[in-house]
Tab-separated table of C-alpha atoms in Angstrom:
chain	number	residue	atom	x	y	z
A	299	UNK	CA	-28.563	1.356	5.740
A	300	UNK	CA	-26.419	-1.715	5.094
A	301	UNK	CA	-26.631	-0.952	1.380
A	302	UNK	CA	-25.313	2.604	1.927
A	303	UNK	CA	-22.421	1.368	4.054
A	304	UNK	CA	-21.536	-1.149	1.346
A	305	UNK	CA	-21.702	1.571	-1.320
A	306	UNK	CA	-19.476	3.936	0.672
A	307	UNK	CA	-16.990	1.123	1.350
A	308	UNK	CA	-16.902	0.236	-2.342
A	309	UNK	CA	-16.295	3.862	-3.314
A	310	UNK	CA	-13.431	4.168	-0.835
A	311	UNK	CA	-11.868	0.968	-2.169
A	312	UNK	CA	-12.121	2.289	-5.741
A	313	UNK	CA	-10.473	5.571	-4.724
A	314	UNK	CA	-7.573	3.728	-3.087
A	315	UNK	CA	-7.117	1.409	-6.062
A	316	UNK	CA	-7.270	4.311	-8.532
A	317	UNK	CA	-4.548	6.261	-6.705
A	318	UNK	CA	-1.120	6.412	-8.303
A	319	UNK	CA	1.626	4.450	-6.500
A	320	UNK	CA	3.041	7.643	-4.936
A	321	UNK	CA	-0.392	8.698	-3.702
A	322	UNK	CA	-1.101	5.220	-2.359
A	323	UNK	CA	2.187	5.189	-0.437
A	324	UNK	CA	1.323	8.518	1.196
A	325	UNK	CA	-2.152	7.289	2.040
A	326	UNK	CA	-0.902	4.243	3.939
A	327	UNK	CA	2.470	5.297	5.406
A	328	UNK	CA	3.404	8.028	7.825
A	329	UNK	CA	6.824	9.552	8.249
A	330	UNK	CA	8.964	11.236	10.866
A	331	UNK	CA	9.175	14.965	11.525
A	332	UNK	CA	12.880	15.419	12.081
A	333	UNK	CA	13.838	18.174	9.652
A	334	UNK	CA	15.592	21.387	10.665
A	335	UNK	CA	15.154	25.080	9.992
A	336	UNK	CA	17.008	26.198	6.850
A	337	UNK	CA	20.494	27.424	7.734
A	338	UNK	CA	21.976	30.573	6.278
A	339	UNK	CA	25.037	30.327	4.097
A	340	UNK	CA	24.357	27.248	1.973
A	341	UNK	CA	25.913	27.513	-1.475
A	342	UNK	CA	22.869	25.954	-3.149
A	343	UNK	CA	19.195	25.352	-2.396
A	344	UNK	CA	17.128	22.542	-3.875
A	345	UNK	CA	13.329	22.578	-3.624
A	346	UNK	CA	11.723	19.228	-2.817
A	347	UNK	CA	8.191	19.372	-4.226
A	348	UNK	CA	5.906	17.963	-6.883
A	349	UNK	CA	7.813	14.644	-6.839
A	350	UNK	CA	10.950	16.414	-8.109
A	351	UNK	CA	14.194	17.967	-6.884
A	352	UNK	CA	14.684	21.432	-8.413
A	353	UNK	CA	17.906	23.398	-7.993
A	354	UNK	CA	17.044	27.074	-7.471
A	355	UNK	CA	19.958	28.350	-9.592
A	356	UNK	CA	19.540	26.084	-12.632
A	357	UNK	CA	15.843	25.112	-12.416
A	358	UNK	CA	16.937	21.520	-13.114
A	359	UNK	CA	17.654	18.447	-10.996
A	360	UNK	CA	21.420	19.127	-11.227
A	361	UNK	CA	23.138	21.216	-8.542
A	362	UNK	CA	26.712	22.562	-8.799
A	363	UNK	CA	28.875	23.467	-5.773
A	364	UNK	CA	32.562	23.619	-4.873
A	365	UNK	CA	34.152	21.180	-2.392
A	366	UNK	CA	33.535	22.383	1.157
A	367	UNK	CA	30.172	23.976	0.319
A	368	UNK	CA	26.753	22.907	1.564
A	369	UNK	CA	23.519	22.127	-0.256
A	370	UNK	CA	20.177	22.658	1.485
A	371	UNK	CA	17.105	20.741	0.378
A	372	UNK	CA	13.900	22.556	1.374
A	373	UNK	CA	10.508	20.846	1.321
A	374	UNK	CA	8.027	22.834	-0.773
A	375	UNK	CA	5.043	20.516	-0.349
A	376	UNK	CA	3.454	18.526	2.469
A	377	UNK	CA	4.421	15.025	1.305
A	378	UNK	CA	6.935	12.742	2.967
A	379	UNK	CA	10.210	12.678	1.011
A	380	UNK	CA	13.837	11.759	1.535
A	381	UNK	CA	17.220	12.767	0.199
A	382	UNK	CA	19.129	9.498	-0.124
A	383	UNK	CA	22.532	9.366	-1.797
A	384	UNK	CA	23.130	6.684	-4.412
A	385	UNK	CA	21.821	5.128	-7.580
A	386	UNK	CA	18.710	3.053	-7.093
A	387	UNK	CA	18.094	-0.123	-9.044
A	388	UNK	CA	20.057	-3.203	-7.936
A	389	UNK	CA	17.780	-6.193	-7.316
A	390	UNK	CA	17.744	-8.247	-4.112
A	391	UNK	CA	15.015	-10.872	-3.655
A	392	UNK	CA	12.994	-9.128	-6.368
A	393	UNK	CA	13.060	-5.803	-4.506
A	394	UNK	CA	15.071	-2.848	-5.853
A	395	UNK	CA	17.920	-1.939	-3.500
A	396	UNK	CA	20.403	0.907	-3.380
A	397	UNK	CA	24.015	-0.285	-3.381
A	398	UNK	CA	26.327	0.661	-1.741
A	399	UNK	CA	24.831	2.161	1.416
A	400	UNK	CA	24.299	5.937	1.178
A	401	UNK	CA	26.855	8.253	2.750
A	402	UNK	CA	24.195	10.926	3.314
A	403	UNK	CA	20.466	10.654	3.928
A	404	UNK	CA	17.764	12.834	5.400
A	405	UNK	CA	17.901	10.984	8.713
A	406	UNK	CA	21.146	9.063	8.516
A	407	UNK	CA	19.209	5.854	9.161
A	408	UNK	CA	17.114	3.294	7.315
A	409	UNK	CA	13.982	5.405	8.016
A	410	UNK	CA	14.843	8.256	5.677
A	411	UNK	CA	11.379	9.717	5.096
A	412	UNK	CA	10.814	13.206	6.413
A	413	UNK	CA	7.850	15.516	6.533
A	414	UNK	CA	7.986	19.305	6.886
A	415	UNK	CA	6.850	20.613	10.246
A	416	UNK	CA	6.307	24.369	10.302
A	417	UNK	CA	9.661	26.117	9.864
A	418	UNK	CA	11.529	22.816	10.182
A	419	UNK	CA	11.450	21.956	6.512
A	420	UNK	CA	15.016	21.479	5.318
A	421	UNK	CA	17.983	19.123	5.253
A	422	UNK	CA	21.584	20.279	4.680
A	423	UNK	CA	24.699	18.336	3.720
A	424	UNK	CA	28.244	19.671	3.207
A	425	UNK	CA	30.217	18.115	0.347
A	426	UNK	CA	33.917	17.931	1.229
A	427	UNK	CA	35.152	15.832	-1.703
A	428	UNK	CA	34.885	16.644	-5.422
A	429	UNK	CA	32.755	14.230	-7.429
A	430	UNK	CA	29.313	13.501	-8.793
A	431	UNK	CA	26.741	12.549	-6.161
A	432	UNK	CA	23.472	10.983	-7.297
A	433	UNK	CA	20.511	10.965	-4.919
A	434	UNK	CA	16.829	10.078	-4.908
A	435	UNK	CA	13.664	10.114	-2.804
A	436	UNK	CA	13.345	6.725	-1.142
A	437	UNK	CA	9.545	6.869	-1.517
A	438	UNK	CA	9.277	8.246	-5.058
A	439	UNK	CA	12.255	6.950	-7.021
A	440	UNK	CA	9.844	4.851	-9.081
A	441	UNK	CA	8.248	8.030	-10.438
A	442	UNK	CA	11.629	9.568	-11.274
A	443	UNK	CA	12.324	11.677	-8.172
A	444	UNK	CA	16.120	11.825	-8.517
A	445	UNK	CA	18.830	14.481	-8.563
A	446	UNK	CA	22.572	15.042	-8.914
A	447	UNK	CA	25.080	17.213	-7.050
A	448	UNK	CA	28.261	17.997	-8.988
A	449	UNK	CA	31.078	19.008	-6.639
A	450	UNK	CA	34.019	20.768	-8.277
A	451	UNK	CA	37.479	21.012	-6.631
A	452	UNK	CA	38.065	24.075	-4.484
A	453	UNK	CA	40.127	26.756	-6.271
């Protein structure tokens, strides 16, 4: 009996160690359920799934809108993700940090991870100023989960 328990424990440890970093993060960390139902009238929709951001119009990670329009990110899988504005990579005490602080995030706080909950599976942000806005998933930036919103001036 003790031998079986040891074998099962060893197998579980091997499974955890063999998991990719993204899978390991999901295994050990939970996240909040504070998303909203998708609004009508967003100028663009981005699917959040498969460790990627995919714009529905271009099928790429780049989204184009005009100043004053909204973008809605809709979760298409069951993993915890975030939409965090900025470019990730500055180092602080050996830990990558995003500088400066984001002007938009999924939660608007330091706990930016969100998990879909039934129909509440989207996050929307309105872009008032023209510019190029980079964003990433706080949990999966290391596996390349990043996107860009290009905001053109209003006509």
